[in-house]
Each structure stands twice: as structure tokens, then as C-alpha cells.
Short mmCIF file of C-alpha atoms in Angstrom, two decimals:
data_model
loop_
_atom_site.label_atom_id
_atom_site.label_comp_id
_atom_site.label_asym_id
_atom_site.label_seq_id
_atom_site.Cartn_x
_atom_site.Cartn_y
_atom_site.Cartn_z
CA MET G 1 93.71 91.82 148.85
CA ALA G 2 94.92 94.85 146.83
CA GLU G 3 97.96 93.59 144.08
CA VAL G 4 101.61 94.62 145.68
CA ALA G 5 105.39 94.36 143.98
CA LEU G 6 107.94 94.78 146.62
CA ARG G 7 107.33 93.89 150.60
CA GLY G 8 109.42 93.38 154.10
CA LYS G 9 113.29 93.55 153.05
CA ALA G 10 113.12 93.22 149.52
CA LEU G 11 111.03 96.57 149.86
CA LEU G 12 114.09 98.25 152.16
CA ASP G 13 116.27 97.22 149.81
CA ASP G 14 115.23 98.99 146.99
CA ILE G 15 115.22 101.57 148.67
CA ALA G 16 118.49 101.79 150.11
CA ARG G 17 120.15 101.17 146.20
CA THR G 18 118.07 103.99 144.77
CA ALA G 19 119.69 107.18 143.63
CA THR G 20 118.11 110.03 142.95
CA GLU G 21 119.94 113.10 141.16
CA PRO G 22 119.55 116.37 142.36
CA GLY G 23 116.00 117.57 141.51
CA ARG G 24 114.47 113.72 141.18
CA VAL G 25 112.46 111.88 143.96
CA ALA G 26 111.68 108.60 144.50
CA PHE G 27 108.27 107.08 145.99
CA TRP G 28 106.78 104.09 146.87
CA TRP G 29 102.92 103.94 148.06
CA LEU G 30 101.73 101.70 151.14
CA GLY G 31 98.58 101.77 150.78
CA GLN G 32 95.96 104.35 151.65
CA HIS G 33 97.26 107.16 152.25
CA SER G 34 100.91 105.76 152.89
CA PHE G 35 104.43 106.95 151.23
CA ILE G 36 107.95 106.51 151.50
CA VAL G 37 110.23 109.76 149.91
CA LYS G 38 113.36 109.55 148.94
CA GLY G 39 115.37 112.17 148.12
CA GLY G 40 119.52 111.82 148.24
CA GLU G 41 120.26 109.90 151.00
CA MET G 42 117.12 111.44 153.33
CA VAL G 43 114.11 108.92 153.49
CA VAL G 44 110.82 110.67 154.69
CA TYR G 45 107.21 107.89 155.63
CA ILE G 46 104.76 109.79 155.23
CA ASP G 47 101.18 108.51 156.74
CA PRO G 48 102.89 104.88 157.37
CA TYR G 49 99.79 102.83 158.87
CA LEU G 50 101.47 99.69 158.98
CA SER G 51 98.79 97.80 161.54
CA PRO G 52 96.99 94.83 160.10
CA GLY G 53 93.63 96.32 160.37
CA GLN G 54 90.20 94.31 160.32
CA GLY G 55 88.82 95.06 157.03
CA SER G 56 91.92 96.17 155.06
CA GLN G 57 92.43 95.44 151.23
CA THR G 58 96.34 96.53 150.98
CA PRO G 59 97.99 94.38 153.73
CA PRO G 60 101.08 95.89 155.81
CA LEU G 61 103.91 96.28 153.32
CA LEU G 62 106.37 96.42 156.57
CA ALA G 63 106.50 95.35 160.16
CA PRO G 64 106.90 98.38 162.01
CA GLU G 65 110.09 97.55 164.11
CA GLU G 66 111.93 96.94 160.11
CA VAL G 67 111.74 100.49 159.79
CA THR G 68 115.23 101.32 160.43
CA ASN G 69 115.99 104.05 157.62
CA ALA G 70 113.68 106.65 158.38
CA ASP G 71 114.74 110.15 158.65
CA LEU G 72 111.70 112.31 158.99
CA VAL G 73 107.96 110.63 159.70
CA LEU G 74 105.38 113.00 158.41
CA GLY G 75 101.72 112.53 160.39
CA THR G 76 99.24 114.55 158.53
CA HIS G 77 96.44 114.23 161.94
CA ASP G 78 95.21 111.97 164.51
CA HIS G 79 93.33 109.25 162.87
CA LEU G 80 94.07 105.74 162.66
CA ASP G 81 95.09 105.35 159.58
CA HIS G 82 97.45 108.61 159.60
CA ILE G 83 99.59 108.55 162.91
CA ASP G 84 98.89 105.32 163.51
CA PRO G 85 99.20 103.96 167.27
CA GLY G 86 100.20 100.67 166.35
CA THR G 87 103.44 101.81 163.82
CA ILE G 88 104.34 104.82 165.55
CA PRO G 89 106.19 103.12 168.41
CA GLY G 90 107.90 100.75 167.10
CA ILE G 91 108.94 103.19 164.19
CA ALA G 92 110.42 105.09 167.08
CA ALA G 93 112.43 102.54 168.39
CA ALA G 94 113.89 101.14 164.89
CA SER G 95 115.25 104.64 164.05
CA PRO G 96 116.02 106.48 166.95
CA ALA G 97 117.60 109.90 165.17
CA ALA G 98 114.57 110.12 163.12
CA ARG G 99 112.35 113.23 163.91
CA PHE G 100 108.33 113.19 163.72
CA VAL G 101 106.72 116.12 161.90
CA ILE G 102 103.06 116.60 163.42
CA PRO G 103 100.37 118.56 164.29
CA ARG G 104 100.42 121.10 167.37
CA THR G 105 97.26 119.29 168.38
CA ALA G 106 98.71 116.16 167.86
CA ALA G 107 101.73 116.50 170.16
CA GLU G 108 100.36 115.43 173.32
CA ARG G 109 99.41 112.16 171.57
CA VAL G 110 102.52 111.12 170.29
CA ARG G 111 104.17 111.50 173.56
CA GLU G 112 101.50 109.05 174.55
CA LEU G 113 102.97 106.89 172.17
CA GLY G 114 106.44 106.85 173.34
CA VAL G 115 108.11 109.78 171.29
CA ALA G 116 110.39 111.65 173.39
CA ALA G 117 109.59 115.34 173.22
CA GLU G 118 112.51 116.34 171.77
CA ARG G 119 112.38 114.29 168.52
CA LEU G 120 108.20 116.04 168.03
CA LEU G 121 108.79 118.62 165.40
CA PRO G 122 104.90 120.23 165.66
CA LEU G 123 103.83 122.24 163.36
CA THR G 124 100.45 124.29 162.08
CA ASP G 125 99.47 126.44 159.42
CA GLY G 126 102.14 128.45 157.83
CA GLU G 127 104.61 126.86 160.09
CA SER G 128 108.58 124.60 158.78
CA ALA G 129 110.66 122.71 160.27
CA GLU G 130 114.08 121.14 158.93
CA TRP G 131 116.24 117.64 159.37
CA ARG G 132 118.80 117.26 157.82
CA GLY G 133 118.46 119.32 155.20
CA ALA G 134 115.22 118.68 154.08
CA ARG G 135 112.23 121.43 154.75
CA VAL G 136 108.72 121.16 155.85
CA THR G 137 105.89 123.38 155.66
CA ALA G 138 102.40 122.96 157.13
CA VAL G 139 99.11 123.56 155.19
CA LYS G 140 95.86 123.44 156.66
CA SER G 141 93.51 120.80 155.30
CA LYS G 142 89.73 120.89 155.57
CA HIS G 143 88.78 117.33 156.93
CA GLU G 144 85.57 118.43 155.84
CA ARG G 145 85.46 120.95 158.34
CA PHE G 146 88.96 123.06 159.54
CA ASP G 147 87.63 122.14 163.07
CA GLU G 148 90.91 124.95 164.24
CA VAL G 149 91.96 124.54 168.17
CA PRO G 150 92.62 128.38 169.31
CA GLY G 151 95.61 128.91 170.44
CA VAL G 152 97.31 125.65 169.47
CA GLY G 153 96.64 125.11 165.87
CA PHE G 154 94.94 123.51 162.86
CA PRO G 155 94.55 119.07 163.62
CA PHE G 156 94.18 118.51 160.09
CA LEU G 157 97.47 119.44 158.01
CA GLY G 158 99.10 118.88 154.54
CA PHE G 159 102.47 119.10 154.25
CA VAL G 160 104.84 120.32 151.61
CA LEU G 161 108.28 118.30 151.67
CA GLU G 162 111.73 120.49 150.28
CA LEU G 163 114.24 117.92 149.80
CA ASN G 164 116.66 117.36 147.26
CA GLY G 165 116.20 120.30 144.84
CA ALA G 166 112.24 118.80 144.84
CA THR G 167 108.90 119.83 146.04
CA VAL G 168 106.24 117.50 147.07
CA TYR G 169 103.10 117.82 148.21
CA HIS G 170 100.63 115.63 150.38
CA SER G 171 97.37 117.54 151.19
CA GLY G 172 96.70 114.66 153.99
CA ASP G 173 92.68 114.58 154.18
CA THR G 174 91.15 116.81 153.12
CA ILE G 175 87.91 118.41 150.26
CA VAL G 176 89.44 121.99 148.33
CA TYR G 177 88.54 125.08 150.40
CA GLU G 178 88.47 128.78 149.52
CA GLY G 179 92.45 129.29 148.50
CA MET G 180 93.71 126.77 148.78
CA VAL G 181 95.05 126.79 145.31
CA THR G 182 96.83 130.22 145.88
CA ALA G 183 97.62 128.45 149.63
CA LEU G 184 99.87 125.98 147.31
CA GLN G 185 101.01 127.59 144.42
CA ARG G 186 103.24 129.20 146.34
CA TYR G 187 105.58 126.54 147.50
CA ALA G 188 105.74 125.68 142.87
CA PRO G 189 104.70 121.71 143.84
CA SER G 190 106.06 119.46 141.18
CA VAL G 191 104.47 116.36 142.82
CA ALA G 192 101.26 116.08 144.80
CA PHE G 193 99.18 112.84 146.08
CA LEU G 194 95.73 113.29 146.43
CA PRO G 195 93.10 111.81 148.16
CA ILE G 196 90.16 110.48 145.66
CA ASN G 197 87.87 108.63 147.88
CA GLY G 198 85.24 111.79 148.01
CA ARG G 199 82.16 111.72 150.35
CA CYS G 200 78.71 111.26 150.88
CA ALA G 201 75.77 111.62 153.69
CA ASP G 202 75.99 108.27 154.70
CA ARG G 203 79.44 107.71 154.78
CA PHE G 204 79.27 110.89 156.94
CA ARG G 205 76.55 109.69 159.03
CA SER G 206 78.53 106.61 160.07
CA GLY G 207 81.75 108.80 160.86
CA CYS G 208 83.53 108.61 157.97
CA ILE G 209 84.92 111.92 157.13
CA GLY G 210 85.08 112.73 153.63
CA ASN G 211 88.15 113.81 151.46
CA MET G 212 87.95 115.36 147.54
CA THR G 213 86.30 113.55 144.78
CA TYR G 214 88.73 112.27 142.45
CA GLN G 215 87.60 115.56 139.99
CA GLU G 216 88.32 117.41 142.34
CA ALA G 217 91.48 116.14 142.52
CA VAL G 218 92.25 116.63 139.25
CA ASP G 219 91.06 120.72 139.21
CA LEU G 220 93.68 120.83 142.28
CA ALA G 221 96.48 119.19 140.54
CA GLY G 222 95.75 121.29 137.45
CA ASP G 223 94.85 124.57 139.09
CA VAL G 224 98.08 124.46 141.60
CA GLY G 225 100.72 123.47 138.37
CA VAL G 226 102.17 120.40 139.63
CA GLN G 227 103.54 118.27 137.01
CA TRP G 228 102.68 114.71 138.68
CA ALA G 229 99.63 114.02 140.36
CA VAL G 230 99.01 111.05 142.66
CA PRO G 231 95.77 109.68 143.75
CA THR G 232 95.17 107.59 146.52
CA HIS G 233 93.36 106.92 149.71
CA TYR G 234 91.23 105.24 148.03
CA ASP G 235 91.89 101.28 148.07
CA MET G 236 92.17 100.23 151.90
CA PHE G 237 88.25 99.50 153.41
CA ILE G 238 84.89 98.70 151.88
CA GLY G 239 82.51 101.08 151.37
CA ASN G 240 85.08 104.06 151.41
CA GLN G 241 86.96 103.07 147.63
CA GLU G 242 87.30 104.81 144.80
CA ASP G 243 88.41 103.69 141.13
CA PRO G 244 91.50 105.02 140.49
CA THR G 245 91.31 105.15 136.94
CA LYS G 246 87.95 107.27 136.93
CA PHE G 247 91.16 109.86 138.16
CA VAL G 248 93.34 108.64 135.29
CA ARG G 249 90.95 109.38 132.41
CA TYR G 250 89.78 112.65 133.60
CA LEU G 251 93.47 114.15 134.42
CA GLU G 252 94.30 112.67 130.47
CA VAL G 253 91.10 114.51 129.25
CA LYS G 254 91.38 117.72 131.58
CA PHE G 255 94.96 118.12 131.64
CA PRO G 256 97.64 116.17 129.56
CA GLU G 257 100.34 117.60 129.86
CA ILE G 258 100.17 116.68 134.31
CA ARG G 259 101.99 113.04 134.65
CA THR G 260 100.23 110.66 136.98
CA TRP G 261 100.92 106.96 138.56
CA VAL G 262 99.04 103.92 139.47
CA GLY G 263 100.31 100.92 140.51
CA PRO G 264 100.78 98.32 143.00
CA ALA G 265 101.64 99.33 146.58
CA GLY G 266 105.49 98.88 147.07
CA GLN G 267 106.78 100.13 143.26
CA ARG G 268 109.39 102.60 142.83
CA VAL G 269 108.19 105.18 140.88
CA LEU G 270 111.04 107.59 140.37
CA VAL G 271 110.03 111.04 139.10
CA PRO G 272 112.10 113.77 137.00
#
């Protein structure tokens, strides 16, 4: 099992007492592609995957019903480990004021999970939503393919999150595509959470849709010009893993000015 710094009440207490000055955010990685981001008093859960899955190498750090502090919940796409049907109903009940930012293509699915329509902020590429001073903008992702649904939107999204004077990009699941760098430079994110588990024919044949390699993720971070690049989506399932130290070493050689972090799930990271 993966190393864990804090979990349960200890993790929630750490989030509550963490103060972030204007222009700063803090984040906690929960394993896979799941993050908690705090800026000011705003707490945002991104792709929370809190179900104890068979074969999962990182255990859930929280039970869904413990998540009483969510202001925003972002789900990048309708796959089990991103919009988790075992997690969403519990968070919705425990944080009744929270709003859920999701792809337009997933709106019906999330309503079926018990989230009222008035709590949904469905988006597609280029659209934005605001809640309690935070702004979320959708940037299309290419999870091997775009798979755009005509008249509805893109099912795979990344999100640019602006809060407390800082800008964070969570790519969701994606490979690099033409025009992606230009699209992201427009928002000038200072922090990027990027998948590094890669892709191959055998995994694709088995239904495991691919992502960037660690080299592609580093190059994207450097081309966009972020200050922090954090590798993710490398730990959870045997057969779909990658060594994050490869990302770190490649980043150090190619873009030494970019900071990074690799550590245990549940550890607080303050980003200046």
C-alpha cells in the first residue's frame, strides 16, 4: 500500500487550520487524480475517489460522509475514479452547500447520483462558472480521443481553477494535443496537476484508456510556463502505474526553474 501522511479527522483538521495568504493555495493529494485545494476559505475537491476499490494501492483517506467542508467539487469526466458513484452522493449530503462542476455530458449521470440540478454547474470547453469567489473554466482534454458529443460538449475536461489570487490547472485524463499549450497559456496557471501513467497497446486493448507519459507531462509544463508541476495518476492500480521519480529527474534536467512535489497522500503542500 502507498504511504499516507494524514487521513480522516487529522486530515480534515489540517485543512481547517491551514491559512493561505492572497496569491497562495495549499493542496493535498488523495491518490490517483484526486486533490483537495484550499485558497482563502474556499475548499475544492477535484476528482475525489474515496471508494475502497478492488486492487487499489492507495487507500481512501476520507469517507465521503466525512467531507463536510467542500465548497466546490470538480469532476473531470465520467469514469469511476474521477466521478465516483460511491463518493458523490456522500459528499453531496455531507456538504449541502457545495456545487458540482462537471462536463455537460455527465449532468444526467450526476443527477442520477442524487445531486439536485440546481447544485450542478455543467460546462464544456471554454465555458466558466463562478461560486463563492472562485472561478472554474473548462479546457477540453483528449483521453486518447476527444469524443465530442454534438450539441452537448466534450466528455473529457481539464479545469482551470482561479481562487485566492492563484490559478491551478488540473488536466483530468488527457494526452497532449495540437493547440493545448496555446489554450493553457491564455490562463497562465502557476500550478499544474498532470497525469503521467502513459499508454500502450495492451492497456488500450483491455479498455484502459491512456494519458500523457512523464516526458510529455514535463514538456507540457515547460511549454505552458507553470511554476509548479505535480505528477499524478501513477499510483492506484497495478498495471497502470509509473514511477514519479522519472518525472522529477526529467523536469530537473529540462526545466530546472519549475518546482515539483512527490510525496505521501494526505500531506499538505503550500504553493507560493
